[in-house]
Amino acid sequence: ASGKGGVGKSTTSCNLALGFAALGLKAGILDADIYGPSLPKLFGLRGKPRQVGPRMLEPLERFGVQVMSIGFVVEEDSAMIWRGAMVISAITQLLREVAWKDLDILVVDLPPGTGDAQLTMAQQAPLAGAVIVSTPQDIALIDARRGIAMFEKVNIPLLGLIENMSSFCCPACQNVTPIFGHGGARQEAETRGIPYLGEVPLDMKIRQTSDDGRPIVATEPDSIHARHYIEIARNIWATIV
Ligand code: ADP
């Protein structure tokens, strides 16, 4: 989850799901970002899920991860205008009517903020916990705090905070610049007594591979950035088993 949009929540979710798969786990990812599903693009997936039996949908599969997104079943723009009741019903369907195969772990990419989708998820699914993605600067952290408060209120364990776009290493001069500051999420985690799961730098490679539907953990698993994600996945797995 994240407090606000654009902080890299979907990119992180996608690479974490691939990170769990890299650890040898059977991983799935559910795109519950009803208003802006990005997993079809991130995984380079098109096409409709197959129906099995009267109601169930089969997830699509890519890079060894099972993927289900509202983006596979509705036109890209139509969900944008859904009202609360429709969002709740769509999330409930995504939770109950997907034929996942033998999962060890399911990553859920929530919409930003603390609305109906988050509450439905928190109330209807036995969540192992929430991971909050934030950029380091104050403005993003203020929103992240709201997310933290919501999960605390509905008794979902907070597995930790990830600082995304933590620093930028200039490819030309190798200087490291903290564009959005650095260490804000770690400090926030410490202040609130929540585990700090790690940081991911701002890097063009991460953006490019995401946009190309070839996420970095799947296509360059030995790169430094992929190793960051895999390490964070390992941290998360260690806290939930
Ligand atoms: P959100 O799900 O929070 O709205 P996205 O995952 O869609 O955010 O990311 C927003 C944009 O930032 C995308 O273009 C994505 O490729 C880019 N991005 C995310 N994380 C990073 C990163 N660590 N380095 C570079 N670009 C990133």
mmCIF file of N, CA and C in Angstrom, residues 40-162:
data_model
loop_
_atom_site.group_PDB
_atom_site.id
_atom_site.type_symbol
_atom_site.label_atom_id
_atom_site.label_comp_id
_atom_site.label_asym_id
_atom_site.label_seq_id
_atom_site.Cartn_x
_atom_site.Cartn_y
_atom_site.Cartn_z
ATOM 1 N N PRO A 40 -1.115 -5.242 -15.684
ATOM 2 C CA PRO A 40 -1.036 -5.768 -17.050
ATOM 3 C C PRO A 40 0.169 -5.178 -17.785
ATOM 4 N N LYS A 41 0.380 -3.868 -17.599
ATOM 5 C CA LYS A 41 1.499 -3.210 -18.286
ATOM 6 C C LYS A 41 2.837 -3.653 -17.690
ATOM 7 N N LEU A 42 2.907 -3.665 -16.366
ATOM 8 C CA LEU A 42 4.182 -4.006 -15.727
ATOM 9 C C LEU A 42 4.633 -5.422 -16.084
ATOM 10 N N PHE A 43 3.685 -6.333 -16.187
ATOM 11 C CA PHE A 43 4.035 -7.719 -16.519
ATOM 12 C C PHE A 43 3.992 -7.972 -18.027
ATOM 13 N N GLY A 44 3.657 -6.945 -18.811
ATOM 14 C CA GLY A 44 3.577 -7.126 -20.256
ATOM 15 C C GLY A 44 2.515 -8.149 -20.635
ATOM 16 N N LEU A 45 1.381 -8.101 -19.918
ATOM 17 C CA LEU A 45 0.339 -9.108 -20.141
ATOM 18 C C LEU A 45 -0.884 -8.491 -20.800
ATOM 19 N N ARG A 46 -1.395 -9.208 -21.793
ATOM 20 C CA ARG A 46 -2.662 -8.823 -22.393
ATOM 21 C C ARG A 46 -3.537 -10.049 -22.421
ATOM 22 N N GLY A 47 -4.775 -9.858 -22.793
ATOM 23 C CA GLY A 47 -5.633 -11.030 -22.927
ATOM 24 C C GLY A 47 -6.529 -11.186 -21.726
ATOM 25 N N LYS A 48 -7.498 -12.051 -21.900
ATOM 26 C CA LYS A 48 -8.529 -12.238 -20.873
ATOM 27 C C LYS A 48 -8.258 -13.522 -20.110
ATOM 28 N N PRO A 49 -8.515 -13.494 -18.801
ATOM 29 C CA PRO A 49 -8.380 -14.734 -18.043
ATOM 30 C C PRO A 49 -9.448 -15.744 -18.484
ATOM 31 N N ARG A 50 -9.076 -17.014 -18.457
ATOM 32 C CA ARG A 50 -10.006 -18.086 -18.831
ATOM 33 C C ARG A 50 -10.979 -18.320 -17.684
ATOM 34 N N GLN A 51 -12.221 -18.593 -18.046
ATOM 35 C CA GLN A 51 -13.189 -18.908 -16.991
ATOM 36 C C GLN A 51 -13.114 -20.399 -16.678
ATOM 37 N N VAL A 52 -13.093 -20.732 -15.394
ATOM 38 C CA VAL A 52 -13.136 -22.150 -15.022
ATOM 39 C C VAL A 52 -14.364 -22.367 -14.138
ATOM 40 N N GLY A 53 -15.185 -23.316 -14.517
ATOM 41 C CA GLY A 53 -16.424 -23.546 -13.775
ATOM 42 C C GLY A 53 -17.365 -22.389 -13.985
ATOM 43 N N PRO A 54 -18.431 -22.296 -13.175
ATOM 44 C CA PRO A 54 -19.443 -21.267 -13.421
ATOM 45 C C PRO A 54 -18.967 -19.845 -13.118
ATOM 46 N N ARG A 55 -18.053 -19.672 -12.159
ATOM 47 C CA ARG A 55 -17.730 -18.304 -11.734
ATOM 48 C C ARG A 55 -16.255 -17.959 -11.696
ATOM 49 N N MET A 56 -15.403 -18.966 -11.598
ATOM 50 C CA MET A 56 -14.007 -18.666 -11.283
ATOM 51 C C MET A 56 -13.210 -18.230 -12.520
ATOM 52 N N LEU A 57 -12.252 -17.350 -12.286
ATOM 53 C CA LEU A 57 -11.349 -16.928 -13.360
ATOM 54 C C LEU A 57 -9.943 -17.447 -13.062
ATOM 55 N N GLU A 58 -9.280 -17.877 -14.121
ATOM 56 C CA GLU A 58 -7.919 -18.380 -13.949
ATOM 57 C C GLU A 58 -6.943 -17.221 -14.079
ATOM 58 N N PRO A 59 -6.017 -17.071 -13.127
ATOM 59 C CA PRO A 59 -5.050 -15.979 -13.280
ATOM 60 C C PRO A 59 -4.162 -16.197 -14.505
ATOM 61 N N LEU A 60 -3.636 -15.131 -15.060
ATOM 62 C CA LEU A 60 -2.640 -15.273 -16.123
ATOM 63 C C LEU A 60 -1.299 -15.534 -15.448
ATOM 64 N N GLU A 61 -0.331 -15.981 -16.214
ATOM 65 C CA GLU A 61 0.964 -16.278 -15.609
ATOM 66 C C GLU A 61 2.091 -15.677 -16.439
ATOM 67 N N ARG A 62 3.056 -15.102 -15.752
ATOM 68 C CA ARG A 62 4.201 -14.494 -16.446
ATOM 69 C C ARG A 62 5.407 -14.511 -15.515
ATOM 70 N N PHE A 63 6.547 -14.845 -16.051
ATOM 71 C CA PHE A 63 7.787 -14.908 -15.266
ATOM 72 C C PHE A 63 7.614 -15.765 -14.010
ATOM 73 N N GLY A 64 6.777 -16.783 -14.101
ATOM 74 C CA GLY A 64 6.600 -17.687 -12.955
ATOM 75 C C GLY A 64 5.707 -17.130 -11.848
ATOM 76 N N VAL A 65 5.016 -16.026 -12.118
ATOM 77 C CA VAL A 65 4.126 -15.440 -11.108
ATOM 78 C C VAL A 65 2.689 -15.435 -11.659
ATOM 79 N N GLN A 66 1.736 -15.830 -10.821
ATOM 80 C CA GLN A 66 0.331 -15.771 -11.228
ATOM 81 C C GLN A 66 -0.180 -14.340 -11.029
ATOM 82 N N VAL A 67 -0.876 -13.837 -12.031
ATOM 83 C CA VAL A 67 -1.273 -12.421 -11.998
ATOM 84 C C VAL A 67 -2.772 -12.274 -12.282
ATOM 85 N N MET A 68 -3.457 -11.512 -11.429
ATOM 86 C CA MET A 68 -4.852 -11.170 -11.733
ATOM 87 C C MET A 68 -5.029 -9.670 -11.545
ATOM 88 N N SER A 69 -5.696 -9.057 -12.518
ATOM 89 C CA SER A 69 -5.899 -7.615 -12.448
ATOM 90 C C SER A 69 -7.288 -7.288 -12.960
ATOM 91 N N ILE A 70 -7.871 -6.287 -12.354
ATOM 92 C CA ILE A 70 -9.151 -5.784 -12.851
ATOM 93 C C ILE A 70 -8.964 -5.297 -14.297
ATOM 94 N N GLY A 71 -7.728 -4.924 -14.612
ATOM 95 C CA GLY A 71 -7.399 -4.473 -15.968
ATOM 96 C C GLY A 71 -7.558 -5.564 -17.023
ATOM 97 N N PHE A 72 -7.601 -6.838 -16.610
ATOM 98 C CA PHE A 72 -7.826 -7.910 -17.590
ATOM 99 C C PHE A 72 -9.305 -8.053 -17.937
ATOM 100 N N VAL A 73 -10.171 -7.545 -17.056
ATOM 101 C CA VAL A 73 -11.598 -7.801 -17.262
ATOM 102 C C VAL A 73 -12.451 -6.577 -17.609
ATOM 103 N N VAL A 74 -11.935 -5.382 -17.349
ATOM 104 C CA VAL A 74 -12.718 -4.205 -17.767
ATOM 105 C C VAL A 74 -11.850 -3.306 -18.652
ATOM 106 N N GLU A 75 -12.508 -2.505 -19.435
ATOM 107 C CA GLU A 75 -11.780 -1.553 -20.277
ATOM 108 C C GLU A 75 -10.988 -0.610 -19.379
ATOM 109 N N GLU A 76 -9.827 -0.189 -19.870
ATOM 110 C CA GLU A 76 -8.899 0.562 -19.037
ATOM 111 C C GLU A 76 -9.544 1.752 -18.308
ATOM 112 N N ASP A 77 -10.396 2.495 -19.006
ATOM 113 C CA ASP A 77 -10.902 3.724 -18.400
ATOM 114 C C ASP A 77 -12.203 3.561 -17.626
ATOM 115 N N SER A 78 -12.878 2.428 -17.758
ATOM 116 C CA SER A 78 -14.238 2.377 -17.219
ATOM 117 C C SER A 78 -14.273 2.331 -15.697
ATOM 118 N N ALA A 79 -13.270 1.698 -15.076
ATOM 119 C CA ALA A 79 -13.306 1.593 -13.616
ATOM 120 C C ALA A 79 -13.088 2.939 -12.938
ATOM 121 N N MET A 80 -12.531 3.884 -13.671
ATOM 122 C CA MET A 80 -12.219 5.181 -13.084
ATOM 123 C C MET A 80 -13.445 5.873 -12.484
ATOM 124 N N ILE A 81 -14.622 5.554 -13.030
ATOM 125 C CA ILE A 81 -15.805 6.278 -12.566
ATOM 126 C C ILE A 81 -16.664 5.424 -11.632
ATOM 127 N N TRP A 82 -16.133 4.298 -11.187
ATOM 128 C CA TRP A 82 -16.917 3.451 -10.288
ATOM 129 C C TRP A 82 -17.149 4.136 -8.962
ATOM 130 N N ARG A 83 -18.322 3.872 -8.418
ATOM 131 C CA ARG A 83 -18.622 4.384 -7.087
ATOM 132 C C ARG A 83 -18.301 3.322 -6.051
ATOM 133 N N GLY A 84 -18.398 3.719 -4.781
ATOM 134 C CA GLY A 84 -18.001 2.849 -3.675
ATOM 135 C C GLY A 84 -18.513 1.419 -3.775
ATOM 136 N N ALA A 85 -19.832 1.259 -4.026
ATOM 137 C CA ALA A 85 -20.425 -0.082 -3.994
ATOM 138 C C ALA A 85 -19.817 -0.969 -5.075
ATOM 139 N N MET A 86 -19.552 -0.381 -6.237
ATOM 140 C CA MET A 86 -18.980 -1.174 -7.330
ATOM 141 C C MET A 86 -17.547 -1.577 -7.018
ATOM 142 N N VAL A 87 -16.834 -0.658 -6.373
ATOM 143 C CA VAL A 87 -15.450 -0.969 -5.997
ATOM 144 C C VAL A 87 -15.436 -2.135 -5.018
ATOM 145 N N ILE A 88 -16.336 -2.069 -4.029
ATOM 146 C CA ILE A 88 -16.387 -3.128 -3.024
ATOM 147 C C ILE A 88 -16.732 -4.456 -3.687
ATOM 148 N N SER A 89 -17.704 -4.432 -4.600
ATOM 149 C CA SER A 89 -18.095 -5.689 -5.231
ATOM 150 C C SER A 89 -16.984 -6.229 -6.133
ATOM 151 N N ALA A 90 -16.264 -5.341 -6.817
ATOM 152 C CA ALA A 90 -15.159 -5.806 -7.675
ATOM 153 C C ALA A 90 -14.042 -6.428 -6.833
ATOM 154 N N ILE A 91 -13.713 -5.778 -5.725
ATOM 155 C CA ILE A 91 -12.640 -6.305 -4.862
ATOM 156 C C ILE A 91 -13.053 -7.654 -4.275
ATOM 157 N N THR A 92 -14.319 -7.746 -3.855
ATOM 158 C CA THR A 92 -14.807 -8.993 -3.273
ATOM 159 C C THR A 92 -14.710 -10.110 -4.301
ATOM 160 N N GLN A 93 -15.094 -9.805 -5.542
ATOM 161 C CA GLN A 93 -14.991 -10.817 -6.601
ATOM 162 C C GLN A 93 -13.546 -11.235 -6.845
ATOM 163 N N LEU A 94 -12.677 -10.231 -6.881
ATOM 164 C CA LEU A 94 -11.263 -10.546 -7.120
ATOM 165 C C LEU A 94 -10.712 -11.411 -5.987
ATOM 166 N N LEU A 95 -11.243 -11.219 -4.790
ATOM 167 C CA LEU A 95 -10.766 -12.004 -3.653
ATOM 168 C C LEU A 95 -11.301 -13.423 -3.666
ATOM 169 N N ARG A 96 -12.549 -13.582 -4.104
ATOM 170 C CA ARG A 96 -13.198 -14.888 -3.939
ATOM 171 C C ARG A 96 -13.248 -15.723 -5.197
ATOM 172 N N GLU A 97 -13.136 -15.095 -6.364
ATOM 173 C CA GLU A 97 -13.447 -15.849 -7.577
ATOM 174 C C GLU A 97 -12.268 -15.960 -8.529
ATOM 175 N N VAL A 98 -11.095 -16.072 -7.956
ATOM 176 C CA VAL A 98 -9.904 -16.305 -8.774
ATOM 177 C C VAL A 98 -9.306 -17.653 -8.361
ATOM 178 N N ALA A 99 -9.065 -18.477 -9.378
ATOM 179 C CA ALA A 99 -8.588 -19.840 -9.107
ATOM 180 C C ALA A 99 -7.063 -19.863 -9.028
ATOM 181 N N TRP A 100 -6.524 -19.334 -7.939
ATOM 182 C CA TRP A 100 -5.068 -19.350 -7.730
ATOM 183 C C TRP A 100 -4.611 -20.799 -7.588
ATOM 184 N N LYS A 101 -3.408 -21.076 -8.052
ATOM 185 C CA LYS A 101 -2.903 -22.454 -7.950
ATOM 186 C C LYS A 101 -1.821 -22.551 -6.886
ATOM 187 N N ASP A 102 -2.153 -23.204 -5.760
ATOM 188 C CA ASP A 102 -1.142 -23.553 -4.740
ATOM 189 C C ASP A 102 -0.228 -22.407 -4.337
ATOM 190 N N LEU A 103 -0.756 -21.296 -3.947
ATOM 191 C CA LEU A 103 0.123 -20.162 -3.634
ATOM 192 C C LEU A 103 0.767 -20.288 -2.259
ATOM 193 N N ASP A 104 2.024 -19.871 -2.160
ATOM 194 C CA ASP A 104 2.638 -19.676 -0.847
ATOM 195 C C ASP A 104 2.357 -18.257 -0.369
ATOM 196 N N ILE A 105 2.319 -17.328 -1.324
ATOM 197 C CA ILE A 105 2.150 -15.919 -0.950
ATOM 198 C C ILE A 105 1.433 -15.159 -2.064
ATOM 199 N N LEU A 106 0.537 -14.288 -1.653
ATOM 200 C CA LEU A 106 -0.160 -13.427 -2.607
ATOM 201 C C LEU A 106 0.125 -11.974 -2.251
ATOM 202 N N VAL A 107 0.713 -11.263 -3.188
ATOM 203 C CA VAL A 107 0.960 -9.825 -3.001
ATOM 204 C C VAL A 107 -0.265 -9.085 -3.534
ATOM 205 N N VAL A 108 -0.774 -8.123 -2.781
ATOM 206 C CA VAL A 108 -1.921 -7.341 -3.249
ATOM 207 C C VAL A 108 -1.477 -5.900 -3.445
ATOM 208 N N ASP A 109 -1.655 -5.415 -4.667
ATOM 209 C CA ASP A 109 -1.310 -4.026 -4.971
ATOM 210 C C ASP A 109 -2.573 -3.187 -4.769
ATOM 211 N N LEU A 110 -2.608 -2.451 -3.671
ATOM 212 C CA LEU A 110 -3.805 -1.666 -3.340
ATOM 213 C C LEU A 110 -3.778 -0.308 -4.025
ATOM 214 N N PRO A 111 -4.949 0.295 -4.204
ATOM 215 C CA PRO A 111 -4.918 1.679 -4.691
ATOM 216 C C PRO A 111 -4.306 2.585 -3.629
ATOM 217 N N PRO A 112 -3.811 3.751 -4.011
ATOM 218 C CA PRO A 112 -3.262 4.654 -2.998
ATOM 219 C C PRO A 112 -4.371 5.187 -2.097
ATOM 220 N N GLY A 113 -4.005 5.550 -0.889
ATOM 221 C CA GLY A 113 -4.981 6.173 0.004
ATOM 222 C C GLY A 113 -5.628 5.181 0.945
ATOM 223 N N THR A 114 -6.740 5.608 1.514
ATOM 224 C CA THR A 114 -7.390 4.798 2.555
ATOM 225 C C THR A 114 -8.888 4.738 2.301
ATOM 226 N N GLY A 115 -9.279 4.299 1.129
ATOM 227 C CA GLY A 115 -10.708 4.302 0.775
ATOM 228 C C GLY A 115 -11.369 2.945 0.892
ATOM 229 N N ASP A 116 -12.444 2.767 0.114
ATOM 230 C CA ASP A 116 -13.251 1.544 0.164
ATOM 231 C C ASP A 116 -12.444 0.292 -0.156
ATOM 232 N N ALA A 117 -11.561 0.396 -1.139
ATOM 233 C CA ALA A 117 -10.818 -0.794 -1.565
ATOM 234 C C ALA A 117 -9.950 -1.320 -0.422
ATOM 235 N N GLN A 118 -9.264 -0.421 0.259
ATOM 236 C CA GLN A 118 -8.383 -0.835 1.351
ATOM 237 C C GLN A 118 -9.189 -1.437 2.492
ATOM 238 N N LEU A 119 -10.312 -0.777 2.820
ATOM 239 C CA LEU A 119 -11.115 -1.267 3.947
ATOM 240 C C LEU A 119 -11.732 -2.624 3.633
ATOM 241 N N THR A 120 -12.224 -2.782 2.390
ATOM 242 C CA THR A 120 -12.811 -4.070 2.007
ATOM 243 C C THR A 120 -11.761 -5.161 2.127
ATOM 244 N N MET A 121 -10.591 -4.860 1.621
ATOM 245 C CA MET A 121 -9.509 -5.840 1.669
ATOM 246 C C MET A 121 -9.180 -6.186 3.121
ATOM 247 N N ALA A 122 -9.072 -5.156 3.939
ATOM 248 C CA ALA A 122 -8.688 -5.388 5.329
ATOM 249 C C ALA A 122 -9.755 -6.187 6.070
ATOM 250 N N GLN A 123 -11.010 -5.971 5.710
ATOM 251 C CA GLN A 123 -12.083 -6.630 6.457
ATOM 252 C C GLN A 123 -12.426 -8.003 5.908
ATOM 253 N N GLN A 124 -12.154 -8.240 4.624
ATOM 254 C CA GLN A 124 -12.623 -9.495 4.036
ATOM 255 C C GLN A 124 -11.534 -10.525 3.788
ATOM 256 N N ALA A 125 -10.292 -10.127 3.927
ATOM 257 C CA ALA A 125 -9.227 -11.096 3.641
ATOM 258 C C ALA A 125 -8.359 -11.258 4.882
ATOM 259 N N PRO A 126 -7.944 -12.498 5.163
ATOM 260 C CA PRO A 126 -7.071 -12.713 6.321
ATOM 261 C C PRO A 126 -5.640 -12.297 5.970
ATOM 262 N N LEU A 127 -5.402 -10.995 5.947
ATOM 263 C CA LEU A 127 -4.106 -10.492 5.494
ATOM 264 C C LEU A 127 -2.995 -10.814 6.494
ATOM 265 N N ALA A 128 -1.855 -11.263 5.978
ATOM 266 C CA ALA A 128 -0.708 -11.508 6.857
ATOM 267 C C ALA A 128 -0.131 -10.184 7.332
ATOM 268 N N GLY A 129 -0.324 -9.152 6.532
ATOM 269 C CA GLY A 129 0.188 -7.851 6.951
ATOM 270 C C GLY A 129 0.277 -6.877 5.807
ATOM 271 N N ALA A 130 0.602 -5.639 6.178
ATOM 272 C CA ALA A 130 0.681 -4.568 5.181
ATOM 273 C C ALA A 130 2.118 -4.069 5.070
ATOM 274 N N VAL A 131 2.508 -3.804 3.826
ATOM 275 C CA VAL A 131 3.815 -3.188 3.559
ATOM 276 C C VAL A 131 3.524 -1.824 2.948
ATOM 277 N N ILE A 132 4.097 -0.784 3.506
ATOM 278 C CA ILE A 132 3.842 0.570 2.994
ATOM 279 C C ILE A 132 5.056 1.031 2.195
ATOM 280 N N VAL A 133 4.767 1.535 0.996
ATOM 281 C CA VAL A 133 5.827 2.093 0.156
ATOM 282 C C VAL A 133 5.716 3.611 0.219
ATOM 283 N N SER A 134 6.839 4.272 0.474
ATOM 284 C CA SER A 134 6.827 5.735 0.495
ATOM 285 C C SER A 134 8.121 6.251 -0.124
ATOM 286 N N THR A 135 8.057 7.460 -0.652
ATOM 287 C CA THR A 135 9.293 8.148 -1.017
ATOM 288 C C THR A 135 9.779 8.853 0.255
ATOM 289 N N PRO A 136 11.014 9.338 0.271
ATOM 290 C CA PRO A 136 11.554 9.808 1.554
ATOM 291 C C PRO A 136 11.036 11.161 2.036
ATOM 292 N N GLN A 137 10.423 11.943 1.171
ATOM 293 C CA GLN A 137 10.138 13.316 1.586
ATOM 294 C C GLN A 137 8.866 13.424 2.414
ATOM 295 N N ASP A 138 8.795 14.511 3.165
ATOM 296 C CA ASP A 138 7.707 14.725 4.119
ATOM 297 C C ASP A 138 6.326 14.554 3.541
ATOM 298 N N ILE A 139 6.137 15.115 2.349
ATOM 299 C CA ILE A 139 4.781 15.158 1.807
ATOM 300 C C ILE A 139 4.247 13.748 1.557
ATOM 301 N N ALA A 140 5.117 12.852 1.113
ATOM 302 C CA ALA A 140 4.693 11.460 0.893
ATOM 303 C C ALA A 140 4.526 10.752 2.216
ATOM 304 N N LEU A 141 5.380 11.101 3.179
ATOM 305 C CA LEU A 141 5.315 10.427 4.470
ATOM 306 C C LEU A 141 4.055 10.793 5.242
ATOM 307 N N ILE A 142 3.588 12.015 5.024
ATOM 308 C CA ILE A 142 2.338 12.411 5.698
ATOM 309 C C ILE A 142 1.220 11.473 5.257
ATOM 310 N N ASP A 143 1.180 11.189 3.942
ATOM 311 C CA ASP A 143 0.149 10.280 3.438
ATOM 312 C C ASP A 143 0.398 8.852 3.883
ATOM 313 N N ALA A 144 1.655 8.460 3.933
ATOM 314 C CA ALA A 144 1.985 7.105 4.389
ATOM 315 C C ALA A 144 1.491 6.911 5.818
ATOM 316 N N ARG A 145 1.621 7.972 6.627
ATOM 317 C CA ARG A 145 1.165 7.904 8.028
ATOM 318 C C ARG A 145 -0.319 7.603 8.115
ATOM 319 N N ARG A 146 -1.103 8.172 7.194
ATOM 320 C CA ARG A 146 -2.549 7.906 7.189
ATOM 321 C C ARG A 146 -2.796 6.433 6.908
ATOM 322 N N GLY A 147 -2.029 5.878 5.954
ATOM 323 C CA GLY A 147 -2.157 4.454 5.631
ATOM 324 C C GLY A 147 -1.822 3.598 6.844
ATOM 325 N N ILE A 148 -0.750 3.977 7.524
ATOM 326 C CA ILE A 148 -0.324 3.227 8.708
ATOM 327 C C ILE A 148 -1.447 3.249 9.745
ATOM 328 N N ALA A 149 -2.017 4.441 9.962
ATOM 329 C CA ALA A 149 -3.082 4.575 10.962
ATOM 330 C C ALA A 149 -4.279 3.705 10.593
ATOM 331 N N MET A 150 -4.602 3.648 9.300
ATOM 332 C CA MET A 150 -5.756 2.843 8.891
ATOM 333 C C MET A 150 -5.514 1.363 9.180
ATOM 334 N N PHE A 151 -4.333 0.867 8.812
ATOM 335 C CA PHE A 151 -4.057 -0.559 9.040
ATOM 336 C C PHE A 151 -4.039 -0.870 10.536
ATOM 337 N N GLU A 152 -3.534 0.077 11.320
ATOM 338 C CA GLU A 152 -3.534 -0.150 12.771
ATOM 339 C C GLU A 152 -4.974 -0.225 13.284
ATOM 340 N N LYS A 153 -5.815 0.636 12.763
ATOM 341 C CA LYS A 153 -7.206 0.683 13.219
ATOM 342 C C LYS A 153 -7.941 -0.623 12.923
ATOM 343 N N VAL A 154 -7.644 -1.238 11.769
ATOM 344 C CA VAL A 154 -8.344 -2.483 11.425
ATOM 345 C C VAL A 154 -7.517 -3.721 11.802
ATOM 346 N N ASN A 155 -6.535 -3.505 12.673
ATOM 347 C CA ASN A 155 -5.738 -4.607 13.232
ATOM 348 C C ASN A 155 -5.000 -5.458 12.204
ATOM 349 N N ILE A 156 -4.501 -4.829 11.157
ATOM 350 C CA ILE A 156 -3.650 -5.545 10.197
ATOM 351 C C ILE A 156 -2.202 -5.284 10.620
ATOM 352 N N PRO A 157 -1.423 -6.343 10.852
ATOM 353 C CA PRO A 157 -0.037 -6.115 11.256
ATOM 354 C C PRO A 157 0.732 -5.335 10.200
ATOM 355 N N LEU A 158 1.556 -4.410 10.652
ATOM 356 C CA LEU A 158 2.388 -3.664 9.701
ATOM 357 C C LEU A 158 3.722 -4.372 9.547
ATOM 358 N N LEU A 159 3.944 -4.919 8.365
ATOM 359 C CA LEU A 159 5.176 -5.679 8.142
ATOM 360 C C LEU A 159 6.363 -4.754 7.946
ATOM 361 N N GLY A 160 6.087 -3.528 7.542
ATOM 362 C CA GLY A 160 7.187 -2.585 7.432
ATOM 363 C C GLY A 160 7.025 -1.554 6.344
ATOM 364 N N LEU A 161 8.022 -0.687 6.283
ATOM 365 C CA LEU A 161 8.045 0.428 5.337
ATOM 366 C C LEU A 161 9.209 0.249 4.356
ATOM 367 N N ILE A 162 8.956 0.565 3.101
ATOM 368 C CA ILE A 162 10.032 0.551 2.094
ATOM 369 C C ILE A 162 10.227 1.973 1.597
#
